Amino acid sequence: MPIQYYIFLCLTLFSIGVIGVLTRRNAIIVFMCVELILNAVNLLLVAFSKMYHGAALQLSPTSTAGIDAQIFVFFIMVVAAAEVSVGLAIIVMMFRNTHSVDINFLNRLKN
Amino acid sequence: MSTLEIIFYALSAFAIVSAIMVLVSKNPIHSVLWLILVFFAISGHYVLLNAQFLAIVNIIVYAGAIMVLFLFVIMLMNVKVDNEPQKKMIVKFIGALSGGSLLLLLVALVKQTTQLEGKQVLMKEGAIGLIHPLGQALFTDYVLPFEISSVLFLSAMVGAVIIGKK
């Protein structure tokens, strides 16, 4: 499978996430779109790792080149889990204060 | 067309349609359920790339833990569908236009990159996605980041509890 197919798929998912962040006002949906962006990047990292690994296997059959990218994906998932727990706590806090999850309430910091 | 290509196209179409439905759905609970389907499609892609560890972790961590947390928060807040705030039509249109332009720009950029021409992704072969080599790398070269991530989790837990307690 050519690498371009994976790049196009991940770019589409990434752009859908960006459009969601720009067009929705519900804070939870915006947060979910950020998760979608993270997952698109994860898939691209794995695809690139397999591309690199395939090229390295032809030089030496026992090579483990490209394993770093998959470790990176693992750490991205770890950080995303921590980020979601804190982010949802902030959203719950915001809902308790304003009784709404509208992100336009949060522009008070502007002034 | 080989079986691999058919599975690839089916999973990709499934992922993109589900991702669009995440945005289009009015009800946040439906959005969460569509997003879980996106994660399952991405896990299918990981299996196709023989990254079996990441496929399982993706399902357990994302579809299992994170999305349940989202569902829990949405049901706790009991946000009504009809009083959910909507952006103005013009803002939505401009947002979609900017996202589409970003996609167009990046696709055009990839299309004219000569370094990527003829590069193939290794499908369903190669052992780096299995648990044994990943565990070897994680506990030899990456043992320090791995331990630091546990401290990160501890601080995230303390932070979430303190933010939620007020």
Coordinates of C-alpha atoms in Angstrom, one line a residue:
Chain A
M1 CA 0.0 0.0 0.0
P2 CA 1.6 3.4 -1.0
I3 CA 2.2 5.7 1.9
Q4 CA 0.3 8.5 0.2
Y5 CA -3.0 6.7 0.8
Y6 CA -2.4 6.7 4.6
I7 CA -1.4 10.4 4.5
F8 CA -4.5 11.3 2.7
L9 CA -6.7 9.4 5.1
C10 CA -5.0 10.9 8.1
L11 CA -5.2 14.4 6.6
T12 CA -8.9 14.0 6.0
L13 CA -9.5 12.9 9.6
F14 CA -7.3 15.7 10.9
S15 CA -9.2 18.3 8.8
I16 CA -12.6 17.0 10.0
G17 CA -11.3 17.5 13.6
V18 CA -10.2 21.0 12.8
I19 CA -13.6 21.8 11.2
G20 CA -15.3 20.5 14.4
V21 CA -13.2 22.7 16.6
L22 CA -14.0 25.7 14.5
T23 CA -17.8 25.1 14.0
R24 CA -19.2 23.7 17.3
R25 CA -19.8 25.6 20.5
N26 CA -20.4 22.7 22.8
A27 CA -17.2 22.3 24.8
I28 CA -17.5 18.5 25.0
I29 CA -17.8 18.2 21.3
V30 CA -14.8 20.5 20.8
F31 CA -12.8 18.3 23.2
M32 CA -13.9 15.1 21.3
C33 CA -12.7 16.7 18.0
V34 CA -9.3 17.3 19.6
E35 CA -9.2 13.5 20.4
L36 CA -10.0 12.8 16.8
I37 CA -7.0 15.0 15.7
L38 CA -4.8 13.1 18.1
N39 CA -5.9 9.8 16.7
A40 CA -5.3 10.9 13.1
V41 CA -1.7 11.8 14.0
N42 CA -1.3 8.4 15.8
L43 CA -2.4 6.5 12.7
L44 CA 0.0 8.5 10.6
L45 CA 2.9 7.8 13.0
V46 CA 2.2 4.0 12.8
A47 CA 2.0 4.1 9.0
F48 CA 5.4 6.0 8.8
S49 CA 6.9 3.5 11.2
K50 CA 5.9 0.6 9.0
M51 CA 7.2 2.4 5.9
Y52 CA 10.6 2.9 7.6
H53 CA 10.6 -0.7 8.9
G54 CA 9.9 -2.1 5.5
A55 CA 12.8 -0.3 4.0
A56 CA 15.1 -1.4 6.9
L57 CA 14.1 -5.0 6.6
Q58 CA 15.5 -5.2 3.1
L59 CA 18.9 -4.3 4.4
S60 CA 19.0 -6.6 7.4
P61 CA 16.2 -9.1 8.2
T62 CA 16.5 -8.7 12.0
S63 CA 16.2 -5.0 12.2
T64 CA 13.8 -3.3 14.6
A65 CA 14.0 0.1 13.0
G66 CA 10.8 2.1 13.3
I67 CA 9.9 0.8 16.7
D68 CA 10.4 4.3 18.2
A69 CA 7.3 5.6 16.4
Q70 CA 5.1 3.0 18.0
I71 CA 6.5 3.8 21.4
F72 CA 5.7 7.5 20.7
V73 CA 2.1 6.5 19.9
F74 CA 1.9 4.6 23.2
F75 CA 3.1 7.7 25.1
I76 CA 0.7 10.0 23.1
M77 CA -2.1 7.7 24.3
V78 CA -0.8 7.9 27.9
V79 CA -0.7 11.7 27.8
A80 CA -4.1 11.9 26.1
A81 CA -5.7 9.8 28.9
A82 CA -4.2 12.2 31.6
E83 CA -5.3 15.2 29.5
V84 CA -8.9 14.0 29.2
S85 CA -9.3 13.4 32.9
V86 CA -8.1 17.0 33.7
G87 CA -10.0 18.5 30.8
L88 CA -13.3 16.9 31.7
A89 CA -12.9 18.0 35.3
I90 CA -12.5 21.6 34.1
I91 CA -15.6 21.2 31.9
V92 CA -17.6 19.9 34.9
M93 CA -16.3 22.8 36.9
M94 CA -17.4 25.3 34.2
F95 CA -20.8 23.7 34.0
R96 CA -21.3 24.0 37.8
N97 CA -20.5 27.7 37.6
T98 CA -22.4 28.7 34.5
H99 CA -24.9 25.9 34.0
S100 CA -23.8 25.7 30.3
V101 CA -21.1 24.0 28.3
D102 CA -21.0 26.9 25.8
I103 CA -17.4 27.9 25.0
N104 CA -18.5 31.5 24.3
F105 CA -19.0 31.9 28.1
L106 CA -15.3 31.5 28.5
N107 CA -14.4 34.8 26.7
R108 CA -14.4 36.7 30.0
L109 CA -10.6 36.4 30.2
K110 CA -10.5 38.6 27.1
N111 CA -10.9 41.9 29.1
Chain B
M1 CA -8.1 -5.4 -6.2
S2 CA -6.6 -7.5 -3.5
T3 CA -8.3 -8.3 -0.1
L4 CA -6.0 -5.9 1.7
E5 CA -7.0 -3.0 -0.5
I6 CA -10.7 -3.8 -0.1
I7 CA -10.3 -3.9 3.7
F8 CA -8.3 -0.6 3.6
Y9 CA -10.9 1.2 1.6
A10 CA -13.8 -0.1 3.7
L11 CA -12.1 0.9 7.0
S12 CA -11.2 4.3 5.6
A13 CA -14.7 5.1 4.4
F14 CA -16.1 3.8 7.7
A15 CA -13.7 6.1 9.6
I16 CA -14.4 9.2 7.5
V17 CA -18.2 8.8 7.5
S18 CA -18.2 8.2 11.3
A19 CA -16.0 11.2 11.8
I20 CA -18.3 13.4 9.8
M21 CA -21.3 12.1 11.8
V22 CA -19.5 13.1 15.0
L23 CA -19.8 16.7 13.8
V24 CA -23.3 16.5 12.3
S25 CA -25.0 14.8 15.2
K26 CA -27.1 17.2 17.3
N27 CA -27.2 15.0 20.4
P28 CA -23.8 14.8 22.2
I29 CA -24.4 11.1 23.2
H30 CA -24.7 10.2 19.5
S31 CA -21.5 12.1 18.8
V32 CA -19.7 10.0 21.5
L33 CA -21.0 6.7 20.0
W34 CA -19.9 7.7 16.5
L35 CA -16.5 8.7 17.8
I36 CA -16.2 5.2 19.4
L37 CA -16.9 3.8 15.9
V38 CA -14.0 6.0 14.5
F39 CA -11.7 4.5 17.1
F40 CA -12.7 1.0 16.2
A41 CA -12.0 1.8 12.5
I42 CA -8.6 3.2 13.4
S43 CA -7.9 0.0 15.5
G44 CA -8.8 -2.0 12.4
H45 CA -6.1 0.0 10.5
Y46 CA -3.6 -0.8 13.3
V47 CA -4.4 -4.6 12.9
L48 CA -3.9 -4.2 9.1
L49 CA -0.5 -2.7 9.8
N50 CA 0.3 -5.5 12.2
A51 CA 0.6 -3.1 15.2
Q52 CA -1.4 -5.4 17.4
F53 CA -0.4 -4.0 20.7
L54 CA -1.5 -0.5 19.7
A55 CA -4.8 -1.9 18.3
I56 CA -5.6 -3.4 21.7
V57 CA -4.4 -0.4 23.7
N58 CA -6.4 1.9 21.4
I59 CA -9.6 -0.1 22.1
I60 CA -9.0 -0.4 25.8
V61 CA -7.8 3.1 26.5
Y62 CA -9.8 5.2 24.0
A63 CA -13.0 3.3 23.3
G64 CA -13.0 1.7 26.8
A65 CA -11.9 4.3 29.3
I66 CA -11.9 7.8 27.7
M67 CA -15.2 7.6 25.9
V68 CA -16.9 6.1 28.9
L69 CA -15.6 9.2 30.8
F70 CA -17.1 11.4 28.1
L71 CA -20.4 9.6 28.2
F72 CA -20.5 9.8 32.0
V73 CA -19.9 13.5 32.0
I74 CA -22.5 14.1 29.3
M75 CA -25.1 12.1 31.2
L76 CA -24.1 13.8 34.5
M77 CA -24.7 17.2 33.0
N78 CA -28.0 16.2 31.3
V79 CA -27.5 18.8 28.5
K80 CA -30.8 19.1 26.5
V81 CA -30.6 18.9 22.8
D82 CA -32.9 21.8 22.0
N83 CA -31.2 24.4 24.1
E84 CA -27.7 23.5 22.9
P85 CA -26.0 26.6 21.7
Q86 CA -25.4 26.8 17.9
K87 CA -23.0 29.0 16.1
K88 CA -24.3 31.3 13.4
M89 CA -24.6 29.9 9.9
I90 CA -21.9 32.2 8.5
V91 CA -19.4 31.2 11.2
K92 CA -20.1 27.5 10.5
F93 CA -19.6 28.1 6.7
I94 CA -16.3 30.0 7.3
G95 CA -15.1 27.3 9.7
A96 CA -15.9 24.5 7.1
L97 CA -14.3 26.6 4.4
S98 CA -11.1 27.1 6.4
G99 CA -10.8 23.4 7.3
G100 CA -11.4 22.4 3.7
S101 CA -8.7 24.9 2.5
L102 CA -6.3 23.4 5.1
L103 CA -7.1 19.9 3.7
L104 CA -6.6 21.1 0.1
L105 CA -3.3 22.8 0.9
L106 CA -1.9 19.7 2.7
V107 CA -3.1 17.3 0.0
A108 CA -1.5 19.5 -2.7
L109 CA 1.7 19.6 -0.7
V110 CA 1.9 15.8 -0.3
K111 CA 1.1 15.3 -4.0
Q112 CA 4.1 17.2 -5.1
T113 CA 6.5 15.8 -2.6
T114 CA 9.0 13.7 -4.6
Q115 CA 10.6 12.0 -1.6
L116 CA 7.4 10.1 -0.9
E117 CA 7.0 8.7 -4.4
G118 CA 7.1 4.9 -4.6
K119 CA 7.4 4.4 -0.8
Q120 CA 5.4 1.4 0.3
V121 CA 3.9 0.7 3.8
L122 CA 4.7 -2.8 5.0
M123 CA 1.3 -4.4 5.6
K124 CA 0.6 -7.5 7.8
E125 CA 4.3 -8.3 8.1
G126 CA 7.2 -7.1 10.3
A127 CA 7.3 -7.9 14.0
I128 CA 7.8 -4.4 15.5
G129 CA 4.1 -4.0 16.4
L130 CA 4.0 -7.1 18.6
I131 CA 4.2 -7.1 22.4
H132 CA 7.7 -8.7 22.7
P133 CA 9.8 -6.1 20.8
L134 CA 7.7 -3.2 22.0
G135 CA 8.2 -4.3 25.6
Q136 CA 11.9 -4.8 25.1
A137 CA 12.3 -1.3 23.7
L138 CA 10.0 0.2 26.4
F139 CA 11.9 -1.3 29.3
T140 CA 15.4 -0.7 28.0
D141 CA 15.7 2.5 25.9
Y142 CA 12.5 4.2 27.1
V143 CA 12.3 3.2 30.7
L144 CA 12.8 6.7 32.0
P145 CA 9.9 8.3 30.1
F146 CA 7.8 5.3 31.0
E147 CA 8.4 5.9 34.7
I148 CA 7.9 9.7 34.4
S149 CA 4.6 9.1 32.7
S150 CA 3.4 7.4 35.9
V151 CA 4.3 10.6 37.8
L152 CA 2.3 12.5 35.1
F153 CA -0.7 10.3 35.8
L154 CA -0.4 10.9 39.5
S155 CA -0.3 14.6 39.0
A156 CA -3.3 14.4 36.6
M157 CA -5.2 12.4 39.2
V158 CA -4.5 14.9 42.0
G159 CA -5.3 17.8 39.6
A160 CA -8.7 16.3 38.6
V161 CA -9.6 15.6 42.2
I162 CA -8.7 19.1 43.3
I163 CA -10.5 20.8 40.4
G164 CA -13.6 18.7 41.0
K165 CA -13.7 19.2 44.8
K166 CA -14.2 23.0 44.8

